Structure formats: C-alpha cells, structure tokens
mmCIF file of C-alpha atoms in Angstrom:
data_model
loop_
_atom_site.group_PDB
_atom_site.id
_atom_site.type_symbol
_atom_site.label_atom_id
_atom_site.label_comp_id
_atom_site.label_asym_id
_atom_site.label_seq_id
_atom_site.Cartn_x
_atom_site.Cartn_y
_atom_site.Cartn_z
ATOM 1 C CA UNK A 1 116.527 148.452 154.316
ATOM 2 C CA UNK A 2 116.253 145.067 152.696
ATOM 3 C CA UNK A 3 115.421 144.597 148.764
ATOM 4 C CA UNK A 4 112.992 142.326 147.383
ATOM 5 C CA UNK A 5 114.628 139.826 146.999
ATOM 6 C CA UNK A 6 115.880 139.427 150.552
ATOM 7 C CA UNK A 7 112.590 139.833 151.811
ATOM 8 C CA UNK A 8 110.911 137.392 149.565
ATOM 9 C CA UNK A 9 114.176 134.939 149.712
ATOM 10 C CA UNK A 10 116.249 135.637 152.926
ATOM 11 C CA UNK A 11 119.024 133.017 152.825
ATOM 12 C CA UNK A 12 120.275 135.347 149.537
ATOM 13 C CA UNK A 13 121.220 137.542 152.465
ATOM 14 C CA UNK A 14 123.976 134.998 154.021
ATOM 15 C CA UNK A 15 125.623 134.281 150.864
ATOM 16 C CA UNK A 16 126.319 137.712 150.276
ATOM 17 C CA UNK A 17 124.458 137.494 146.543
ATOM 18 C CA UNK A 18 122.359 140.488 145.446
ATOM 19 C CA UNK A 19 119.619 138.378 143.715
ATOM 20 C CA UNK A 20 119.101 134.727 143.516
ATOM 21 C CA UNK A 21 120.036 133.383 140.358
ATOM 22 C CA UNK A 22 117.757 133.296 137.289
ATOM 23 C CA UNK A 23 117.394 130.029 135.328
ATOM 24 C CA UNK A 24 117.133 130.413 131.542
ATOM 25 C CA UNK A 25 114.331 128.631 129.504
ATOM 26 C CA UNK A 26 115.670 126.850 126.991
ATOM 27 C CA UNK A 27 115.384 128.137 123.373
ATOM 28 C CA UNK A 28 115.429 127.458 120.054
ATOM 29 C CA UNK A 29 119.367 126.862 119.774
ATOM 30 C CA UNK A 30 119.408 124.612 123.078
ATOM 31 C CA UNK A 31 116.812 122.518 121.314
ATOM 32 C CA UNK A 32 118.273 121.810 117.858
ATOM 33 C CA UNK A 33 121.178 119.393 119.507
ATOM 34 C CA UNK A 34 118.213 116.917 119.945
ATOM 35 C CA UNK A 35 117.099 117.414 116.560
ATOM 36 C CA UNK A 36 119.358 114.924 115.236
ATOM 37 C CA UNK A 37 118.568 112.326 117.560
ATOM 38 C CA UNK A 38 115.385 112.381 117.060
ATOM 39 C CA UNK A 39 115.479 111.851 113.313
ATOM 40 C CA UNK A 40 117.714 108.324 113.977
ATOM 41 C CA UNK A 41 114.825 107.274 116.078
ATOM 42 C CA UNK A 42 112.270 108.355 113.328
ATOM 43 C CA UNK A 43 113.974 106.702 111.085
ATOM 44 C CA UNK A 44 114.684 104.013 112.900
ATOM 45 C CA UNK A 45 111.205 103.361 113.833
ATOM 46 C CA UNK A 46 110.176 103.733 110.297
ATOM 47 C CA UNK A 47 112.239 101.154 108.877
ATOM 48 C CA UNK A 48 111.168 98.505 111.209
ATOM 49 C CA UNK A 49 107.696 98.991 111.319
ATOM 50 C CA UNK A 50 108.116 98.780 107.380
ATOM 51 C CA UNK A 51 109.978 95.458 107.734
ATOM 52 C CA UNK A 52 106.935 94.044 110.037
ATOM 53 C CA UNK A 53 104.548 95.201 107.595
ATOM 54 C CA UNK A 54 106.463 93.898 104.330
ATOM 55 C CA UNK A 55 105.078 90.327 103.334
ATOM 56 C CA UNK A 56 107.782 87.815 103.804
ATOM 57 C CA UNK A 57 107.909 86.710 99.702
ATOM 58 C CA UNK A 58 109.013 90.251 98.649
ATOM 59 C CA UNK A 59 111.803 90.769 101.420
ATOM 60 C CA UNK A 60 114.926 91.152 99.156
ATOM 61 C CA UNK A 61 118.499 90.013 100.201
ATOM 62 C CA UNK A 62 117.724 88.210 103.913
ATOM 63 C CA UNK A 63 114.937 86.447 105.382
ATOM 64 C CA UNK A 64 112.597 88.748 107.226
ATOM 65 C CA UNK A 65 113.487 87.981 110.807
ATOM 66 C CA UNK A 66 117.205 88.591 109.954
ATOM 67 C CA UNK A 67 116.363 92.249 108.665
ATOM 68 C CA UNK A 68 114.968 92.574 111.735
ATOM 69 C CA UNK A 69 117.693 91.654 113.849
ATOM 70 C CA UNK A 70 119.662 93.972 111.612
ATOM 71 C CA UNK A 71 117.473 97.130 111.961
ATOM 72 C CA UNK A 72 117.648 96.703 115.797
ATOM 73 C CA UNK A 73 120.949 96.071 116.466
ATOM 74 C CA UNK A 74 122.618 98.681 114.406
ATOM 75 C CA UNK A 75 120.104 101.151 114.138
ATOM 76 C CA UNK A 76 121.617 103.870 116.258
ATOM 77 C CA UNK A 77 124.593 103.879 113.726
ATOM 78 C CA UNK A 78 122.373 104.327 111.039
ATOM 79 C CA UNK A 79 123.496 101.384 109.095
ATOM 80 C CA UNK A 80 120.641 98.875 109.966
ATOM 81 C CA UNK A 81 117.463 101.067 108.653
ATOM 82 C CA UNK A 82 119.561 102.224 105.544
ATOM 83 C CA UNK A 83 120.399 98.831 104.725
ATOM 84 C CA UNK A 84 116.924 98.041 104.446
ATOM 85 C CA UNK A 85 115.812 101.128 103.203
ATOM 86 C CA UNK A 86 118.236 100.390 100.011
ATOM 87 C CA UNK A 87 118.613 96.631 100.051
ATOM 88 C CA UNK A 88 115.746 94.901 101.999
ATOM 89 C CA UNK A 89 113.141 96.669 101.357
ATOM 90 C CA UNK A 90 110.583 95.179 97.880
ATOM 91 C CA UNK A 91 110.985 97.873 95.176
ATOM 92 C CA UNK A 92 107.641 99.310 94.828
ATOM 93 C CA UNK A 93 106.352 99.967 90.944
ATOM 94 C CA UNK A 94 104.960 103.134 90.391
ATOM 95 C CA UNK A 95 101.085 103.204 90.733
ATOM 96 C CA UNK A 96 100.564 104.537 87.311
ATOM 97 C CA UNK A 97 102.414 101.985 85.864
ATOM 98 C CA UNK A 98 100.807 99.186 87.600
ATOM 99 C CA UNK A 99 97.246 100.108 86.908
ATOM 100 C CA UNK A 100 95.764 100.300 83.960
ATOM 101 C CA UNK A 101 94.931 103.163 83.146
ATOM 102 C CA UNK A 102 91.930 104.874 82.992
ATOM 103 C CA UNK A 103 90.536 106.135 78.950
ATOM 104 C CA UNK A 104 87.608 108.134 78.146
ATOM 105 C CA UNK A 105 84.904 106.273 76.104
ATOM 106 C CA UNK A 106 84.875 107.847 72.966
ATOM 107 C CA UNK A 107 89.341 107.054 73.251
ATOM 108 C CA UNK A 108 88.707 103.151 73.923
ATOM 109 C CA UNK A 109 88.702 100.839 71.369
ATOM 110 C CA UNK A 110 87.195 98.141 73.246
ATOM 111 C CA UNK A 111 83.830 100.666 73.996
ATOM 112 C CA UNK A 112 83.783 101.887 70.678
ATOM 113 C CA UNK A 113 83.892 97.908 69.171
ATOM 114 C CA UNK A 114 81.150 96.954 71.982
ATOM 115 C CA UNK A 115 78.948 100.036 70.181
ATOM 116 C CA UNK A 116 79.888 98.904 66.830
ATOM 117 C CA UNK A 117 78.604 95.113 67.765
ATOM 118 C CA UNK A 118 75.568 96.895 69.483
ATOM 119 C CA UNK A 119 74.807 98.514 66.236
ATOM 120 C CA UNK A 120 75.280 95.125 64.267
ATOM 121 C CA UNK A 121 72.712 93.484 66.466
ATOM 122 C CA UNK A 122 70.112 96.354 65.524
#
C-alpha cells in the first residue's frame, strides 16, 4: 500500500525518498542579514534627497552638485551620506532659539508700555 505522499506525488516513489522535501519559510533570523542593507539605502536615500532639498547658499564645504556626486558614488561605503551628514549639510539653529519667543501679556514690557500710553491718552 502506497502513503500519501506517493499517491499525491508519485515520482517520490522512483527516487526512493519517503516524503518530498519540505521548504522552510523564512523567519525572523533569515531576515535580519538584510537589515543592514537596508539601513545604507535609507540612509543613503536620506542624505541625497536632503542635498536636493538644501538651498545652494547654505551648502557648506563643496558646491551642491559636487555633494551630490559624492553621496552617489560612495554611498554604499557609507562615506558619501556621512560626509554630508557632518560636513555638507547647513547647521540648523534650534527653533527656540531662532524665534522669538512667545510672553504672556501681563510679562511683556512692550504690552504693558502700549497700556501705560493708552492710559496717558485718557
């Protein structure tokens, strides 16, 4: 009597194997060796859409289409999007510092002398 196996796949029979062979899915473990490949491309990607979207008067260190050259042709080494990550990239201020920044009415001086002017006029 034949099993399963030989019924359902017949050829098995011939080759003298029991079952035909099962094919693993691949996990968690087989999927981390990509993991680092895929964060050179993110960060390559990131770095040169962030050169194309930097204005060419705050490019630091080369002219813009030279950073770009550079990001391409050695980013799978890494050393094109660090490069202008840490040299070509504009150094951004902190927002807090830019702005002014925001004081309640009764804290301003200029509101409380516009009240005090208001009052003068009355």
């Amino acid at each position: 009597m034949r099993s399963s196996i030989e019924h359902a796949l017949p050829w098995t029979r011939h080759w003298g194997c029991r079952a035909a062979p099962q094919h693993r899915t691949p996990g968690a473990a087989s999927m981390l060796r990509y993991l680092p490949f895929l964060l050179i491309l993110a960060l390559w990607i990131y770095a040169f859409v962030d050169c194309l979207n930097t204005p060419e008067n705050e490019v630091r260190g080369l002219p813009k289409i030279a950073w770009v050259f550079v990001i391409l042709l050695f980013g799978e080494v890494l050393v094109g999007p660090v490069a202008w990550l840490a040299a070509g990239r504009p150094r951004r201020t902190p927002a807090r510092a830019a702005e002014r920044q925001w004081v309640a009415p009764d804290d301003n001086p200029d509101f409380l002398r516009s009240l005090d002017k208001d009052r003068d006029k009355d």
